[in-house]
Short mmCIF file of C-alpha atoms and ligand atoms in Angstrom, two decimals:
data_model
loop_
_atom_site.label_atom_id
_atom_site.label_comp_id
_atom_site.label_asym_id
_atom_site.label_seq_id
_atom_site.Cartn_x
_atom_site.Cartn_y
_atom_site.Cartn_z
CA MET A 1 21.10 4.01 -27.48
CA LYS A 2 18.49 5.50 -29.80
CA LYS A 3 15.77 3.82 -27.77
CA ILE A 4 17.13 5.21 -24.51
CA LEU A 5 17.18 8.70 -25.97
CA ILE A 6 13.61 8.39 -27.17
CA LEU A 7 12.43 7.12 -23.82
CA LEU A 8 14.24 9.93 -22.10
CA LEU A 9 12.43 12.35 -24.34
CA LEU A 10 9.16 10.60 -23.51
CA PHE A 11 9.96 10.96 -19.82
CA LEU A 12 10.68 14.66 -20.14
CA LEU A 13 7.56 15.13 -22.16
CA SER A 14 5.37 13.31 -19.64
CA ALA A 15 6.81 15.38 -16.79
CA ASP A 16 6.14 18.47 -18.83
CA LEU A 17 2.57 17.45 -19.64
CA LEU A 18 1.77 17.27 -15.98
CA ALA A 19 3.72 20.22 -14.76
CA ASN A 20 2.62 22.56 -17.49
CA ASN A 21 -0.52 24.63 -17.32
CA SER A 22 -0.26 25.64 -20.93
CA GLN A 23 -2.22 24.12 -23.74
CA VAL A 24 -0.41 20.90 -24.41
CA GLU A 25 -2.31 18.46 -26.54
CA PRO A 26 -0.93 14.98 -25.91
CA ARG A 27 -2.25 13.47 -29.08
CA GLY A 28 -0.54 15.98 -31.36
CA SER A 29 2.78 16.28 -29.59
CA ASN A 30 3.36 12.60 -29.09
CA TYR A 31 2.14 11.74 -32.51
CA ASP A 32 4.90 13.97 -33.85
CA LEU A 33 7.37 12.46 -31.46
CA TYR A 34 6.60 8.99 -32.66
CA SER A 35 6.16 9.68 -36.31
CA SER A 36 9.53 11.42 -36.51
CA ARG A 37 11.29 8.11 -36.30
CA SER A 38 10.92 4.64 -37.66
CA SER A 39 8.33 2.97 -35.50
CA THR A 40 8.45 -0.47 -34.04
CA ALA A 41 5.51 -2.59 -33.03
CA ASP A 42 5.99 -1.64 -29.36
CA GLU A 43 5.98 2.05 -30.09
CA ASP A 44 2.94 1.74 -32.33
CA PHE A 45 1.12 0.06 -29.51
CA ILE A 46 2.01 2.81 -27.05
CA ARG A 47 0.86 5.33 -29.59
CA TYR A 48 -2.40 3.45 -29.89
CA ILE A 49 -2.91 3.65 -26.12
CA GLU A 50 -2.07 7.31 -26.17
CA LYS A 51 -4.73 7.96 -28.77
CA ASN A 52 -7.24 5.89 -26.88
CA PHE A 53 -6.89 7.97 -23.75
CA ALA A 54 -6.68 11.36 -25.45
CA VAL A 55 -9.57 13.81 -25.04
CA THR A 56 -9.29 16.25 -27.92
CA PRO A 57 -10.87 19.71 -28.11
CA ASP A 58 -13.41 18.23 -30.55
CA ASP A 59 -14.25 15.49 -28.07
CA ILE A 60 -14.77 18.17 -25.43
CA ARG A 61 -17.11 20.17 -27.63
CA GLU A 62 -19.12 17.02 -28.28
CA ILE A 63 -19.30 16.24 -24.55
CA ILE A 64 -20.57 19.75 -23.85
CA ALA A 65 -23.29 19.48 -26.51
CA ASN A 66 -24.34 16.05 -25.22
CA PHE A 67 -24.34 17.28 -21.62
CA HIS A 68 -26.71 20.08 -22.61
CA SER A 69 -29.17 17.81 -24.37
CA GLU A 70 -29.09 15.30 -21.49
CA MET A 71 -29.54 18.12 -18.94
CA ARG A 72 -32.53 19.45 -20.85
CA LYS A 73 -34.14 16.02 -20.96
CA GLY A 74 -33.37 15.32 -17.31
CA LEU A 75 -34.89 18.62 -16.18
CA SER A 76 -38.08 17.97 -18.08
CA GLY A 77 -38.50 14.46 -16.71
CA GLN A 78 -37.65 12.61 -19.92
CA GLU A 79 -35.33 9.64 -19.93
CA SER A 80 -31.76 10.85 -19.66
CA SER A 81 -28.41 9.67 -18.37
CA LEU A 82 -28.34 12.85 -16.26
CA GLN A 83 -31.01 12.45 -13.60
CA MET A 84 -31.02 16.14 -12.61
CA ILE A 85 -32.50 15.58 -9.14
CA PRO A 86 -34.11 18.56 -7.34
CA SER A 87 -32.49 18.90 -3.92
CA PHE A 88 -35.36 20.85 -2.28
CA THR A 89 -32.87 23.50 -1.20
CA ASP A 90 -30.90 26.50 -2.38
CA VAL A 91 -27.72 28.06 -0.98
CA ALA A 92 -28.11 29.67 2.46
CA ILE A 93 -28.04 33.34 3.39
CA GLY A 94 -25.51 33.12 6.21
CA LYS A 95 -27.65 33.82 9.25
CA GLU A 96 -28.08 30.22 10.31
CA THR A 97 -27.58 29.32 13.95
CA GLY A 98 -27.55 26.24 16.14
CA LYS A 99 -25.73 23.03 16.96
CA PHE A 100 -26.02 20.07 14.64
CA ILE A 101 -24.68 16.58 14.19
CA ALA A 102 -23.55 16.05 10.61
CA LEU A 103 -23.36 12.48 9.40
CA ASP A 104 -21.41 12.04 6.20
CA LEU A 105 -21.56 8.70 4.40
CA GLY A 106 -19.85 8.75 1.05
CA GLY A 107 -17.22 6.14 0.42
CA THR A 108 -15.28 3.84 2.64
CA ASN A 109 -15.36 6.35 5.49
CA LEU A 110 -18.17 7.55 7.65
CA ARG A 111 -17.60 10.91 9.29
CA VAL A 112 -19.59 12.32 12.16
CA LEU A 113 -19.17 15.98 13.07
CA ALA A 114 -20.55 18.35 15.68
CA VAL A 115 -21.13 21.66 13.92
CA ASP A 116 -21.92 25.00 15.57
CA LEU A 117 -23.25 27.88 13.46
CA ASP A 118 -23.14 31.35 15.01
CA GLY A 119 -25.53 33.27 12.73
CA ALA A 120 -22.78 35.35 11.12
CA LYS A 121 -21.24 32.67 8.88
CA GLY A 122 -19.01 31.52 11.73
CA ILE A 123 -18.64 27.75 11.80
CA GLU A 124 -17.10 25.77 14.60
CA ILE A 125 -16.45 22.06 14.41
CA SER A 126 -16.31 20.87 17.98
CA GLY A 127 -15.83 17.19 17.25
CA VAL A 128 -15.04 14.91 14.32
CA ASN A 129 -14.89 11.13 14.37
CA ARG A 130 -14.07 8.97 11.40
CA TYR A 131 -15.19 5.37 11.12
CA VAL A 132 -14.21 2.87 8.47
CA ILE A 133 -17.05 1.12 6.69
CA GLU A 134 -15.80 -2.41 6.34
CA LYS A 135 -16.54 -4.43 3.26
CA LYS A 136 -18.88 -6.69 5.24
CA TYR A 137 -21.17 -3.69 5.84
CA MET A 138 -20.93 -2.43 2.26
CA GLU A 139 -21.93 -5.82 0.96
CA GLY A 140 -24.14 -7.17 3.77
CA THR A 141 -27.75 -6.32 4.51
CA GLY A 142 -29.08 -2.79 4.74
CA GLU A 143 -30.12 -3.47 8.33
CA GLU A 144 -26.53 -4.38 9.28
CA LEU A 145 -25.18 -1.28 7.55
CA PHE A 146 -27.64 1.09 9.24
CA ASN A 147 -27.15 -0.63 12.62
CA TYR A 148 -23.44 0.04 12.25
CA ILE A 149 -24.11 3.70 11.36
CA ALA A 150 -26.32 4.04 14.45
CA GLU A 151 -23.53 2.49 16.52
CA CYS A 152 -21.07 5.09 15.19
CA ILE A 153 -23.51 7.89 16.05
CA ASP A 154 -23.89 6.44 19.55
CA ASN A 155 -20.10 6.31 19.94
CA PHE A 156 -19.81 9.89 18.70
CA MET A 157 -22.49 11.12 21.12
CA LYS A 158 -20.72 9.47 24.03
CA SER A 159 -17.27 10.76 23.12
CA ASN A 160 -18.61 14.29 22.62
CA ASN A 161 -20.93 14.36 25.64
CA ILE A 162 -24.03 14.92 23.53
CA SER A 163 -27.28 14.65 25.46
CA TYR A 164 -29.57 11.65 24.92
CA GLU A 165 -32.51 13.70 26.25
CA LYS A 166 -32.63 17.02 24.42
CA LYS A 167 -33.68 17.04 20.77
CA VAL A 168 -30.69 17.06 18.39
CA ASP A 169 -31.01 17.88 14.69
CA LEU A 170 -28.96 15.73 12.39
CA ALA A 171 -27.87 16.56 8.85
CA PHE A 172 -27.41 13.44 6.77
CA THR A 173 -25.02 13.66 3.84
CA PHE A 174 -25.69 10.54 1.85
CA SER A 175 -23.50 10.49 -1.25
CA PHE A 176 -25.45 8.25 -3.53
CA ALA A 177 -28.15 8.76 -6.13
CA VAL A 178 -31.31 9.47 -4.15
CA ASP A 179 -34.70 10.37 -5.51
CA GLN A 180 -35.33 13.18 -3.06
CA THR A 181 -38.98 13.36 -1.98
CA SER A 182 -38.58 16.25 0.49
CA ILE A 183 -35.68 17.95 2.25
CA ASP A 184 -35.68 15.17 4.84
CA SER A 185 -36.59 12.09 2.85
CA GLY A 186 -35.50 10.29 -0.29
CA LYS A 187 -35.30 6.87 -1.84
CA LEU A 188 -32.00 5.34 -2.88
CA ILE A 189 -32.09 4.91 -6.66
CA SER A 190 -28.95 2.81 -6.93
CA TRP A 191 -25.79 2.12 -4.97
CA SER A 192 -22.36 2.85 -6.43
CA LYS A 193 -18.71 3.03 -5.33
CA GLY A 194 -18.60 -0.58 -4.15
CA PHE A 195 -21.72 -0.47 -1.95
CA GLU A 196 -24.38 -3.10 -2.49
CA ALA A 197 -26.05 -3.57 0.90
CA SER A 198 -29.28 -5.41 0.24
CA GLY A 199 -32.78 -4.08 0.83
CA VAL A 200 -31.87 -0.39 0.58
CA GLU A 201 -32.45 0.47 -3.09
CA GLY A 202 -35.94 1.88 -3.50
CA LYS A 203 -36.26 2.62 0.23
CA ASP A 204 -36.27 5.93 2.11
CA VAL A 205 -32.80 6.08 3.64
CA VAL A 206 -33.88 8.53 6.35
CA ALA A 207 -36.55 6.06 7.51
CA LEU A 208 -33.89 3.31 7.55
CA LEU A 209 -31.60 5.50 9.64
CA ASN A 210 -34.42 6.42 12.03
CA GLU A 211 -35.34 2.78 12.51
CA ALA A 212 -31.70 1.89 13.27
CA LEU A 213 -31.43 4.76 15.77
CA ARG A 214 -34.56 3.55 17.56
CA ARG A 215 -33.19 -0.01 17.64
CA LYS A 216 -30.09 1.43 19.28
CA GLY A 217 -32.29 3.22 21.82
CA ILE A 218 -31.48 6.73 20.58
CA LYS A 219 -34.75 8.66 20.62
CA ASN A 220 -33.77 12.31 20.59
CA ILE A 221 -32.21 12.61 17.11
CA LYS A 222 -34.25 14.11 14.33
CA VAL A 223 -32.96 13.93 10.75
CA ALA A 224 -33.56 17.49 9.58
CA ALA A 225 -31.99 17.30 6.13
CA LEU A 226 -30.90 14.69 3.63
CA VAL A 227 -28.22 16.05 1.35
CA ASN A 228 -25.98 14.82 -1.46
CA ASP A 229 -22.25 15.49 -0.92
CA THR A 230 -22.09 17.79 -3.94
CA VAL A 231 -24.95 19.86 -2.50
CA GLY A 232 -23.22 20.10 0.88
CA THR A 233 -20.02 21.15 -0.85
CA LEU A 234 -21.75 23.88 -2.85
CA VAL A 235 -23.66 25.21 0.16
CA ALA A 236 -20.53 25.29 2.32
CA LYS A 237 -18.38 26.95 -0.36
CA SER A 238 -21.00 29.54 -1.25
CA TYR A 239 -21.00 30.53 2.44
CA GLU A 240 -17.46 31.81 1.88
CA GLU A 241 -17.73 32.80 -1.77
CA GLN A 242 -20.98 34.18 -3.07
CA ALA A 243 -19.99 33.53 -6.68
CA CYS A 244 -19.87 29.80 -6.04
CA ASP A 245 -22.65 28.18 -8.07
CA LEU A 246 -21.23 24.75 -8.80
CA GLY A 247 -20.24 21.99 -6.35
CA VAL A 248 -18.15 19.09 -7.61
CA ILE A 249 -16.80 15.91 -6.07
CA LEU A 250 -13.73 14.29 -7.63
CA GLY A 251 -12.97 11.51 -5.17
CA THR A 252 -13.95 7.86 -4.88
CA GLY A 253 -16.84 8.81 -7.16
CA THR A 254 -17.65 11.94 -9.12
CA ASN A 255 -20.72 14.14 -9.38
CA ALA A 256 -21.80 17.78 -9.46
CA CYS A 257 -24.65 20.06 -8.52
CA TYR A 258 -25.45 23.63 -9.52
CA ARG A 259 -28.03 26.35 -8.92
CA GLU A 260 -30.90 26.20 -11.39
CA LYS A 261 -33.76 28.62 -11.95
CA ILE A 262 -36.94 26.98 -10.77
CA ASN A 263 -38.64 27.85 -14.09
CA ASN A 264 -36.10 25.71 -15.92
CA ILE A 265 -36.93 22.66 -13.81
CA LYS A 266 -39.88 21.63 -15.94
CA LYS A 267 -40.49 18.46 -13.96
CA TRP A 268 -40.77 20.34 -10.62
CA LYS A 269 -44.30 19.98 -9.23
CA GLY A 270 -43.84 21.47 -5.76
CA LEU A 271 -44.13 25.01 -4.48
CA ALA A 272 -41.72 27.61 -5.80
CA PRO A 273 -38.94 28.14 -3.28
CA LYS A 274 -38.49 31.66 -1.85
CA SER A 275 -35.25 32.24 -3.68
CA SER A 276 -36.64 31.04 -7.06
CA ASN A 277 -33.51 28.90 -7.47
CA MET A 278 -32.97 25.32 -6.50
CA ILE A 279 -29.83 23.24 -6.38
CA ILE A 280 -29.92 20.33 -8.81
CA ASN A 281 -27.96 17.17 -8.09
CA MET A 282 -26.95 16.12 -11.59
CA GLU A 283 -25.58 12.62 -10.87
CA TRP A 284 -23.16 13.25 -13.73
CA GLY A 285 -21.31 10.00 -12.98
CA ASP A 286 -24.07 8.31 -14.98
CA PHE A 287 -23.51 10.38 -18.13
CA ASP A 288 -23.21 7.86 -20.95
CA LYS A 289 -22.88 9.73 -24.24
CA ILE A 290 -19.19 9.03 -24.45
CA SER A 291 -17.00 6.34 -25.96
CA VAL A 292 -14.75 4.18 -23.84
CA THR A 293 -11.65 2.10 -24.44
CA TYR A 294 -11.22 -1.64 -24.35
CA TYR A 295 -9.65 -1.27 -20.88
CA ASP A 296 -12.64 0.67 -19.55
CA ARG A 297 -14.93 -2.11 -20.70
CA GLU A 298 -12.74 -4.73 -19.08
CA MET A 299 -12.65 -2.78 -15.81
CA ASP A 300 -16.41 -2.20 -15.94
CA ALA A 301 -17.08 -5.92 -16.31
CA GLY A 302 -15.34 -6.47 -12.96
CA THR A 303 -17.43 -3.92 -11.04
CA ILE A 304 -20.53 -4.63 -8.99
CA ASN A 305 -22.55 -2.31 -11.23
CA PRO A 306 -21.51 -3.03 -14.83
CA LYS A 307 -22.74 -0.60 -17.49
CA GLU A 308 -23.71 1.95 -14.83
CA HIS A 309 -21.88 5.14 -13.88
CA LYS A 310 -19.91 5.14 -17.13
CA PHE A 311 -18.55 8.68 -16.78
CA GLU A 312 -17.64 8.20 -13.11
CA LYS A 313 -15.65 5.10 -14.02
CA MET A 314 -13.46 7.13 -16.42
CA ILE A 315 -12.80 9.85 -13.87
CA SER A 316 -12.89 8.85 -10.24
CA GLY A 317 -10.45 7.36 -7.78
CA MET A 318 -12.25 4.10 -7.28
CA TYR A 319 -11.56 3.09 -10.89
CA LEU A 320 -8.45 4.85 -12.23
CA GLY A 321 -5.98 2.46 -10.59
CA GLU A 322 -7.79 -0.54 -12.00
CA ILE A 323 -7.74 0.90 -15.53
CA PHE A 324 -4.02 1.57 -15.10
CA ARG A 325 -3.49 -2.00 -13.88
CA LEU A 326 -5.26 -3.44 -16.91
CA VAL A 327 -3.16 -1.40 -19.33
CA LEU A 328 0.03 -2.40 -17.51
CA ARG A 329 -0.94 -6.04 -17.51
CA ASP A 330 -1.55 -5.86 -21.24
CA LEU A 331 1.81 -4.18 -21.82
CA ILE A 332 3.51 -6.88 -19.73
CA LYS A 333 1.78 -9.63 -21.72
CA ARG A 334 2.90 -8.00 -24.95
CA ASP A 335 6.42 -7.79 -23.58
CA ILE A 336 6.52 -4.02 -23.95
CA ILE A 337 7.21 -3.16 -20.32
CA PHE A 338 9.16 -4.93 -17.53
CA LYS A 339 10.66 -7.46 -19.91
CA ASP A 340 11.57 -9.78 -17.10
CA GLU A 341 10.17 -13.19 -16.40
CA ASN A 342 9.54 -12.19 -12.78
CA ALA A 343 7.06 -9.61 -14.06
CA VAL A 344 4.73 -12.12 -15.69
CA ASN A 345 2.31 -12.21 -12.77
CA LEU A 346 2.79 -8.61 -11.74
CA PHE A 347 -0.48 -6.69 -11.46
CA ASP A 348 -2.53 -9.82 -11.99
CA LYS A 349 -4.79 -9.27 -9.01
CA GLN A 350 -8.00 -7.36 -9.72
CA TRP A 351 -8.30 -3.97 -7.98
CA SER A 352 -4.80 -4.37 -6.52
CA LEU A 353 -3.45 -1.11 -7.95
CA LYS A 354 -4.87 1.81 -6.02
CA SER A 355 -5.25 5.19 -7.70
CA GLU A 356 -3.01 6.73 -5.00
CA PHE A 357 -0.04 5.09 -6.73
CA MET A 358 -0.73 7.16 -9.80
CA SER A 359 -0.24 10.29 -7.68
CA LEU A 360 2.90 8.71 -6.27
CA ALA A 361 4.20 8.04 -9.79
CA ALA A 362 3.41 11.59 -10.91
CA ASN A 363 5.14 12.99 -7.85
CA ASP A 364 8.32 11.05 -8.51
CA LYS A 365 10.49 13.70 -10.13
CA SER A 366 13.81 11.92 -9.46
CA SER A 367 16.03 11.11 -12.44
CA ASN A 368 15.97 7.36 -11.71
CA LEU A 369 12.30 7.31 -10.67
CA GLY A 370 13.32 5.90 -7.31
CA ALA A 371 9.89 6.07 -5.66
CA ILE A 372 8.40 4.09 -8.53
CA GLU A 373 11.25 1.59 -8.21
CA VAL A 374 10.48 1.11 -4.51
CA PHE A 375 6.78 0.76 -5.23
CA LEU A 376 7.44 -1.88 -7.89
CA SER A 377 9.72 -3.80 -5.61
CA GLU A 378 7.00 -3.78 -2.94
CA GLN A 379 4.71 -5.28 -5.57
CA GLY A 380 7.19 -8.14 -6.02
CA LEU A 381 9.37 -6.90 -8.88
CA LYS A 382 12.71 -6.74 -7.13
CA LYS A 383 14.50 -5.26 -10.12
CA SER A 384 13.02 -2.93 -12.70
CA ASP A 385 14.67 -1.09 -15.58
CA LEU A 386 14.51 2.66 -15.94
CA GLN A 387 12.89 2.54 -19.37
CA SER A 388 9.99 0.56 -17.99
CA ARG A 389 9.61 2.92 -15.06
CA ILE A 390 9.48 5.85 -17.48
CA LEU A 391 6.78 4.12 -19.46
CA PHE A 392 4.93 3.22 -16.23
CA LYS A 393 4.82 6.87 -15.24
CA TYR A 394 3.84 7.97 -18.71
CA ILE A 395 0.91 5.54 -19.06
CA SER A 396 -0.34 6.56 -15.61
CA SER A 397 -0.23 10.21 -16.68
CA LEU A 398 -2.35 9.49 -19.77
CA ILE A 399 -5.12 7.96 -17.66
CA ALA A 400 -5.04 10.71 -15.03
CA ARG A 401 -4.93 13.36 -17.70
CA ARG A 402 -8.00 11.93 -19.40
CA SER A 403 -9.80 12.09 -16.06
CA ALA A 404 -8.91 15.76 -15.54
CA ARG A 405 -9.84 16.74 -19.09
CA LEU A 406 -13.20 14.98 -18.84
CA SER A 407 -13.90 16.70 -15.50
CA ALA A 408 -13.06 20.04 -17.06
CA ALA A 409 -15.33 19.30 -20.03
CA ALA A 410 -18.21 18.56 -17.67
CA VAL A 411 -17.59 21.66 -15.55
CA SER A 412 -17.48 23.75 -18.75
CA ALA A 413 -20.77 22.26 -19.89
CA VAL A 414 -22.56 23.19 -16.67
CA ILE A 415 -21.12 26.70 -16.57
CA LEU A 416 -22.08 27.34 -20.19
CA TRP A 417 -25.55 26.09 -19.39
CA MET A 418 -25.87 28.70 -16.63
CA ASP A 419 -24.04 31.46 -18.47
CA PRO A 420 -23.72 30.79 -22.24
CA GLU A 421 -21.42 33.77 -22.89
CA LEU A 422 -19.36 33.25 -19.75
CA GLU A 423 -20.04 36.79 -18.69
CA ARG A 424 -19.68 36.44 -14.95
CA LYS A 425 -17.39 34.81 -12.48
CA HIS A 426 -18.16 31.25 -11.40
CA ILE A 427 -16.47 29.69 -8.42
CA VAL A 428 -16.46 25.92 -8.56
CA GLY A 429 -16.19 24.33 -5.10
CA ILE A 430 -14.38 21.03 -5.55
CA ASP A 431 -13.65 18.34 -3.00
CA GLY A 432 -12.24 14.82 -3.27
CA ALA A 433 -8.91 13.03 -3.17
CA VAL A 434 -8.40 12.86 -6.94
CA TYR A 435 -8.56 16.62 -7.21
CA GLU A 436 -6.67 17.19 -3.99
CA ARG A 437 -3.85 14.71 -4.40
CA TYR A 438 -3.11 14.22 -8.08
CA PRO A 439 -0.38 16.69 -8.93
CA ASP A 440 -1.60 19.42 -11.22
CA TYR A 441 -5.07 17.96 -11.73
CA LYS A 442 -6.32 21.50 -11.32
CA GLY A 443 -3.72 22.80 -13.81
CA ILE A 444 -4.86 20.30 -16.43
CA MET A 445 -8.49 21.36 -15.90
CA GLU A 446 -7.52 25.00 -16.24
CA SER A 447 -5.69 24.33 -19.48
CA VAL A 448 -8.96 22.99 -20.88
CA PHE A 449 -10.82 26.16 -19.83
CA ASN A 450 -8.10 28.12 -21.52
CA GLU A 451 -8.35 26.08 -24.73
CA LEU A 452 -12.11 26.58 -24.83
CA PHE A 453 -12.54 30.13 -23.61
CA GLY A 454 -9.21 31.92 -23.99
CA ASP A 455 -9.17 35.07 -21.88
CA LYS A 456 -12.66 34.50 -20.54
CA SER A 457 -11.44 31.36 -18.81
CA LYS A 458 -10.47 33.56 -15.88
CA ASN A 459 -14.20 33.63 -15.09
CA ILE A 460 -13.96 30.01 -14.02
CA VAL A 461 -12.21 29.58 -10.70
CA CYS A 462 -11.72 26.13 -9.22
CA ASP A 463 -11.51 26.34 -5.46
CA TYR A 464 -10.74 23.46 -3.15
CA ALA A 465 -13.64 22.91 -0.75
CA LYS A 466 -12.17 20.59 1.85
CA ASP A 467 -14.71 18.50 3.76
CA GLY A 468 -17.51 20.90 2.86
CA SER A 469 -20.12 18.21 2.44
CA GLY A 470 -20.86 17.71 6.15
CA ILE A 471 -20.71 21.41 7.00
CA GLY A 472 -22.97 22.31 4.08
CA ALA A 473 -25.48 19.73 5.21
CA ALA A 474 -25.49 21.23 8.73
CA ILE A 475 -26.16 24.66 7.23
CA ILE A 476 -29.14 23.24 5.32
CA ALA A 477 -30.38 21.53 8.49
CA ALA A 478 -30.22 24.94 10.21
CA VAL A 479 -32.33 26.51 7.46
CA VAL A 480 -34.90 23.74 7.85
CA ALA A 481 -34.89 24.00 11.66
CA SER A 482 -35.41 27.77 11.54
CA GLU A 483 -38.32 27.41 9.12
CA GLU A 484 -39.92 24.88 11.43
CA GLY A 485 -39.49 27.32 14.30
C1 GLC B 1 -21.61 8.74 -6.83
C2 GLC B 1 -23.00 9.02 -6.27
C3 GLC B 1 -23.23 10.51 -6.12
C4 GLC B 1 -22.09 11.15 -5.35
C5 GLC B 1 -20.78 10.83 -6.02
C6 GLC B 1 -19.57 11.45 -5.31
O1 GLC B 1 -21.57 9.16 -8.13
O2 GLC B 1 -23.99 8.45 -7.10
O3 GLC B 1 -24.45 10.77 -5.48
O4 GLC B 1 -22.30 12.54 -5.29
O5 GLC B 1 -20.60 9.43 -6.07
O6 GLC B 1 -19.45 11.00 -4.00
#
């Protein structure tokens, strides 16, 4: 009976942690919860997990300080886990015109859009096609991958009656770490997010795309701009909201870009841009001045890029489900959850638990956690007990909460870098399924801003920037096209 009551309390607390925007510190509150009663080995272990996944205010202050020193090093060309890549562009003024194809390659989907800009910030999307990038292309040769991309472009041109004669400018959103060499060229530094197509790292991805287009017989497309998804997101959002100076992706991967004064980019050797600002693609997924748990290390060992993208692997959708699976599997092995012999092999398969299920668990507000019960039965556990389902939801919330608090720490670091006293309003354009779909992800981020900045936290506004990356890239392509005349 006592155990049921405690688990019920745990359930209520976990629901509250996610629903509440106020400053709830999981480590403190649950520590009290546990220490107020005689602990058993199981409970001690759960407490240990809770501590492992907590991100305390002190941790956040340390992350901010480390972000600043890594940013400084990255901007001056010294070795740093933040690459701070100049994008060769700034936000646009809003007078851009023309018709563009936007090609957006970021995760498992490839999107192609036809974008019309009217010169007064009006944007019309006259066609959107989505294509799935199958595993065989992600893991095959670069030539096969780019041939497939060219095939998708060809299909898009046909289905949207786009001319094969007249010159068409294409904006290429390529959401990987690229050493940008001009606005329309850049070499892939390293793949991430499950991609490992051979022969692409170190090569100019625009040249690879051009070659594939020629092989396909498409001669009239000119790649006008090569853009990271964060940069596209920032440019698109700042079209609507002038105060937007930070673009963030919280999806399959995570990254951010912001507007930097050209004088601060010590490694910049090119001409000063007209606006005297340039957007910097931080590649913050690579940030590595942070400690990880045993489960993170185990997950990392099973990725195609072990030891890389450490921060991204604690935050983004590609990895959260796998971390959750590893914790669950451990709890099952220790006989702490699903104490049923049918559960022994549950969650044994690597990468089988998708991060979406964490959103599903968080959204299950029913008293018997019915949606979780159905999910578990689909996984092969025909019968599950309520206590285990409560614990399932709670553990998931700890991992998601860590992700949101880390994202908020990183956003805070960049804003403080731009505006140390937080004197002006900063709109943060954010896109990505983790941010969009995990219930109250935004609320958890805001509670961190509140913890750090009190009243001044109202100067940080997170604003959803749906599918901005392709549109932003088209806007940049328009700037380039107008400069070229
Ligand atoms: C990965 C890529 C980065 C991209 C991010 C979000 O971290 O390296 O370029 O912006 O994913 O898609």
